[in-house]
Tab-separated table of C-alpha atoms in Angstrom:
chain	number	residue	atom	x	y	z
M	1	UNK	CA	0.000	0.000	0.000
M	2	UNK	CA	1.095	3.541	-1.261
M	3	UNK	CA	0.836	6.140	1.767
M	4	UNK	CA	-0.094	9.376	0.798
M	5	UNK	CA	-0.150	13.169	1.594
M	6	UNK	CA	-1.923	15.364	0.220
M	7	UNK	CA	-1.193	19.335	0.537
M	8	UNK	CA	-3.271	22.025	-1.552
M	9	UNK	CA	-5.430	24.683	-0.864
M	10	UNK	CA	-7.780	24.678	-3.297
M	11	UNK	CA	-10.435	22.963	-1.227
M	12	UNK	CA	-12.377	20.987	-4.381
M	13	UNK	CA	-8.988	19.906	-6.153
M	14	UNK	CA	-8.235	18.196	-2.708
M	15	UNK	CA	-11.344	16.296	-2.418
M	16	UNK	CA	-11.277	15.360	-5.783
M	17	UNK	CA	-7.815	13.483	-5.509
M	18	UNK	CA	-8.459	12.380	-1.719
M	19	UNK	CA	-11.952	10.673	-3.825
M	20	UNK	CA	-10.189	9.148	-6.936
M	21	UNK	CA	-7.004	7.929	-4.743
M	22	UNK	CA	-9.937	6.232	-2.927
M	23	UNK	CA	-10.430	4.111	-5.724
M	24	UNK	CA	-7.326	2.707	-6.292
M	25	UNK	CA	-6.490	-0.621	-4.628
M	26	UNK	CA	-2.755	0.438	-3.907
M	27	UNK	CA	-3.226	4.149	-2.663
M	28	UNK	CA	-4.203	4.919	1.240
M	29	UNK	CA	-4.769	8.998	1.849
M	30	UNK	CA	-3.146	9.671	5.503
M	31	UNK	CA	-4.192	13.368	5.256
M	32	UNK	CA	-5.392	16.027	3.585
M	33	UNK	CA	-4.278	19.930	4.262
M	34	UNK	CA	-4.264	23.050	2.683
M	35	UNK	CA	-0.878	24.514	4.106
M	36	UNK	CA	2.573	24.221	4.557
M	37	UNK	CA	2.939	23.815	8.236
M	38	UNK	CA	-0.331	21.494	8.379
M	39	UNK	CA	1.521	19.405	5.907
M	40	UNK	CA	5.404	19.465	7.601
M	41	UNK	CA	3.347	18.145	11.136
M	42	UNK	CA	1.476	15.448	9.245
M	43	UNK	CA	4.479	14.503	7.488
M	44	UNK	CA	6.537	14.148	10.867
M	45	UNK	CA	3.312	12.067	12.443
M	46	UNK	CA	2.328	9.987	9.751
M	47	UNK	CA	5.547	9.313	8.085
M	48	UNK	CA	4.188	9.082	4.296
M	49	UNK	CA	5.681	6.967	1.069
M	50	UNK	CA	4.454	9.943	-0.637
M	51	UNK	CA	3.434	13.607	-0.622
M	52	UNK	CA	1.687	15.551	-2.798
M	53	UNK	CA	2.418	18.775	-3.058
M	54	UNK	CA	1.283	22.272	-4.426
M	55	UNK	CA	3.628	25.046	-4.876
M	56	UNK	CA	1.925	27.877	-3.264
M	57	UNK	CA	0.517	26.733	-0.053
M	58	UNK	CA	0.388	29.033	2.642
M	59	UNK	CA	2.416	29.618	5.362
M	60	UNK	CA	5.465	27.345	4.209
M	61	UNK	CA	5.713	27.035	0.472
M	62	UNK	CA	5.606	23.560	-1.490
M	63	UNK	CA	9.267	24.144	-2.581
M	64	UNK	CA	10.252	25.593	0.713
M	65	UNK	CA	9.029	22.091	2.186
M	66	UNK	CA	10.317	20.122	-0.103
M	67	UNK	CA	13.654	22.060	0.841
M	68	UNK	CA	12.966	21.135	4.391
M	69	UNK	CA	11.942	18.029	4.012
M	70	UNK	CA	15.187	17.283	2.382
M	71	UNK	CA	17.607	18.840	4.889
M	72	UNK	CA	15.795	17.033	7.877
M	73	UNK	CA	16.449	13.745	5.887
M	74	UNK	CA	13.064	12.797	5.251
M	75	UNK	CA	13.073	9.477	3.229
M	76	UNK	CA	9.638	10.619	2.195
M	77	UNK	CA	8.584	10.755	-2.025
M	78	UNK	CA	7.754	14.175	-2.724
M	79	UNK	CA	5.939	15.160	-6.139
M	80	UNK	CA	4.998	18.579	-7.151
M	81	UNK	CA	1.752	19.570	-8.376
M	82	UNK	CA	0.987	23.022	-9.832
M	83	UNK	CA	-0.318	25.165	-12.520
M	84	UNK	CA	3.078	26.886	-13.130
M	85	UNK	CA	5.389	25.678	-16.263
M	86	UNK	CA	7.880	28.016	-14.930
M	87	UNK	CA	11.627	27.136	-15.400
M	88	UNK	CA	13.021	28.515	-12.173
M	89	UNK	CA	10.659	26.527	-9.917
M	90	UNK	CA	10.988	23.287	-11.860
M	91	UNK	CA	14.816	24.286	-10.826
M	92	UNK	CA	14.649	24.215	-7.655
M	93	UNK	CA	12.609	21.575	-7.075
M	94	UNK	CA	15.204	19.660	-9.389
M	95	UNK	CA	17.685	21.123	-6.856
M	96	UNK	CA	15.614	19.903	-3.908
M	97	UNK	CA	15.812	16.498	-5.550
M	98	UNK	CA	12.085	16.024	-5.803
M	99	UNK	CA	11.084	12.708	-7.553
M	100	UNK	CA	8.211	14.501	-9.452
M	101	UNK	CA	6.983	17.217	-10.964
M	102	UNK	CA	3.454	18.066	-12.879
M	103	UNK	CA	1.348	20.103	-14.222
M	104	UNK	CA	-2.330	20.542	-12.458
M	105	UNK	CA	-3.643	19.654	-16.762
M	106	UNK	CA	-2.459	16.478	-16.585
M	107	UNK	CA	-4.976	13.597	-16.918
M	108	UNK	CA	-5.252	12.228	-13.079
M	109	UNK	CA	-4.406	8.348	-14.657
M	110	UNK	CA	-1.036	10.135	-15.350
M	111	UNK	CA	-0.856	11.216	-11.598
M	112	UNK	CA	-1.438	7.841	-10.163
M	113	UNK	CA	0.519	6.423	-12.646
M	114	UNK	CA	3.247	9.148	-11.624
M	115	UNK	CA	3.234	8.030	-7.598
M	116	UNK	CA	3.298	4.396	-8.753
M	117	UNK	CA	6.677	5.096	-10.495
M	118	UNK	CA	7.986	7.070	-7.933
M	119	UNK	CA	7.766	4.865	-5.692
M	120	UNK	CA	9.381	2.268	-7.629
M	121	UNK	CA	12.552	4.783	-7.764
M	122	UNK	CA	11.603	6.668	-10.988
M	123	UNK	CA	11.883	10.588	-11.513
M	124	UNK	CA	8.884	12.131	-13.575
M	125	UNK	CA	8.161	15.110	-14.897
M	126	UNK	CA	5.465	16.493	-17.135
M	127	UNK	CA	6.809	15.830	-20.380
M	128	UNK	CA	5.588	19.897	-21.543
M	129	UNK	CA	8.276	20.790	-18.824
M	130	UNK	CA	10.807	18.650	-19.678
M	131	UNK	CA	12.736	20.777	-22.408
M	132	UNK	CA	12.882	24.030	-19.906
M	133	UNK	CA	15.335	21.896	-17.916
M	134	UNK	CA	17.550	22.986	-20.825
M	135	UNK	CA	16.541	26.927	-20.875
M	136	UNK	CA	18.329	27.626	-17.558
M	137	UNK	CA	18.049	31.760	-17.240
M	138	UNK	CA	21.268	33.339	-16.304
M	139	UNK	CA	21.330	35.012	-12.876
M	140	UNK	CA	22.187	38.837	-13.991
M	141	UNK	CA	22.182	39.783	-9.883
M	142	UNK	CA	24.952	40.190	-7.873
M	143	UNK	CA	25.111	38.507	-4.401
M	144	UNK	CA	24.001	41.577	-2.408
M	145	UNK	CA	20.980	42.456	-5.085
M	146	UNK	CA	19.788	38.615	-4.276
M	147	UNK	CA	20.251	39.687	-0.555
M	148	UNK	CA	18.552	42.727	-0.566
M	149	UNK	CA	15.822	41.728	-2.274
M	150	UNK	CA	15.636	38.083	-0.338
M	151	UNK	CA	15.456	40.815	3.157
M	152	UNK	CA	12.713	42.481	0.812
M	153	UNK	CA	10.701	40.004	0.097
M	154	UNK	CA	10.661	38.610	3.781
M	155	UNK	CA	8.457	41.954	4.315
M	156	UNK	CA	12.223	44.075	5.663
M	157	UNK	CA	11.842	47.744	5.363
M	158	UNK	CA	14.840	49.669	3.593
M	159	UNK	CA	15.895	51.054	6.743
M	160	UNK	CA	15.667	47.307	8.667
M	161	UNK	CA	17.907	45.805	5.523
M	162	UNK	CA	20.430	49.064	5.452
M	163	UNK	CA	20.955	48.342	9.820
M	164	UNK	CA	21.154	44.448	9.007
M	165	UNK	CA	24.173	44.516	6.510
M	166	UNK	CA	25.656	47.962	7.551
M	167	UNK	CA	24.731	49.861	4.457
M	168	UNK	CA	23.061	53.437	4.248
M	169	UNK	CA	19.574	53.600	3.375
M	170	UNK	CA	20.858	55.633	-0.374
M	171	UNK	CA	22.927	52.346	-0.958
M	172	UNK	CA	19.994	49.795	-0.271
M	173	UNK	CA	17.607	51.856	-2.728
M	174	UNK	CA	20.686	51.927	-5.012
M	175	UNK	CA	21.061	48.119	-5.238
M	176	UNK	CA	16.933	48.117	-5.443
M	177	UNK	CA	17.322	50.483	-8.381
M	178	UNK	CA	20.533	48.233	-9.788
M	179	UNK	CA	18.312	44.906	-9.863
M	180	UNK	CA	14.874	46.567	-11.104
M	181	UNK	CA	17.184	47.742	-14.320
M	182	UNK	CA	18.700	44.226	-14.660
M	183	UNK	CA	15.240	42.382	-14.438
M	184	UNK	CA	14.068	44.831	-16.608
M	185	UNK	CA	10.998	45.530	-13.798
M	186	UNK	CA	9.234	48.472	-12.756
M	187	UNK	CA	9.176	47.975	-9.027
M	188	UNK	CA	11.098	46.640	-6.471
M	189	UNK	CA	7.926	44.260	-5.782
M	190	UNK	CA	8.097	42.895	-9.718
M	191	UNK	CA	11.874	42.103	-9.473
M	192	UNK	CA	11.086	40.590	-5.941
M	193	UNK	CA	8.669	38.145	-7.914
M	194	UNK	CA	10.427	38.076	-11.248
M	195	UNK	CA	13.938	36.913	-8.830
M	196	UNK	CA	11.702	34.454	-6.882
M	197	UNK	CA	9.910	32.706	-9.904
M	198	UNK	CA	13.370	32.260	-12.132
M	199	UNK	CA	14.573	30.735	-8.636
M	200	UNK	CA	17.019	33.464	-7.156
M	201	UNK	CA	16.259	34.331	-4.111
């Protein structure tokens, strides 16, 4: 029997698997959440073959899990399911050694099918995200852009990220200014996300 965890917010998608995972005769559902942290404690209590899980969960991210999950030496499967064919997340969750990866369109046979074969030591991904394994974006940020706008994006004021790495508050907006040019942004909040989705910060 497969053991399973399932983590996504959407409340009907997660009924909908937690139903059709009900049919198979191989698949047992542990638990069913719709964040993060729900899904790191049910991991640790439970102690799944497998879990599912959706890239933006609240409170702790599916990649930032599967990053934890992965430094705390968790021998548990993880797969990735979302709606986003974006290179830098299929990245990192390559660099988070996740055994799969797919897209929310795929037919749910192809799901099952997918935990089956991880579990018998396979690596799948969606075969529409395969090639952008090969389109790697070049980073164009220094190493104190990526920190400024990491502190940024963790909800740090100019002033709290200037005191933190002993910079004036002219520099900070300077290296804000450098990276929104770079990203070719309009705001520090677009090169925030346009950093976090290619998988920089």
């Amino acid at each position: 029997m497969i053991r399973v965890i399932i983590a996504e917010d959407q409340k009907m998608l997660r009924g909908a698997l937690t139903s059709l995972f009900k049919l198979e005769n191989d698949i047992e559902v542990l638990a069913e959440v719709s964040d993060g942290k729900a899904a790191w404690e049910a991991i640790q209590r439970y102690e799944p073959d497998v879990c599912l899980l959706d890239i933006e969960i609240p409170s702790i991210t599916g990649l930032e899990l599967a990053e934890k999950l992965r430094h705390a030496g968790s021998t548990c499967k993880i797969i990735i399911v979302t709606t986003f064919a974006r290179p830098g997340y299929l990245q990192k969750a390559m660099d988070a050694k996740v055994e799969g990866y797919l897209l929310k369109d795929e037919p749910i046979d192809y799901l099952i099918e997918a935990i089956r074969k991880v579990m018998n030591g396979e690596r799948v991904i969606s075969t529409d995200l395969a090639a952008t394994l090969f389109i790697k974006q070049e980073n164009p940020l220094t190493d104190r852009e990526i920190e400024v706008l990491r502190m940024a994006k963790e909800g740090k004021t100019t002033h709290d990220i200037g005191k933190t790495l002993f910079l004036t508050n002219g520099t900070v907006r300077n290296y804000f200014s450098s990276a929104i040019q770079k990203l070719e942004v309009e705001s520090r909040q677009q090169a925030i996300e346009k950093a976090r989705e290619n998988g920089w910060i």
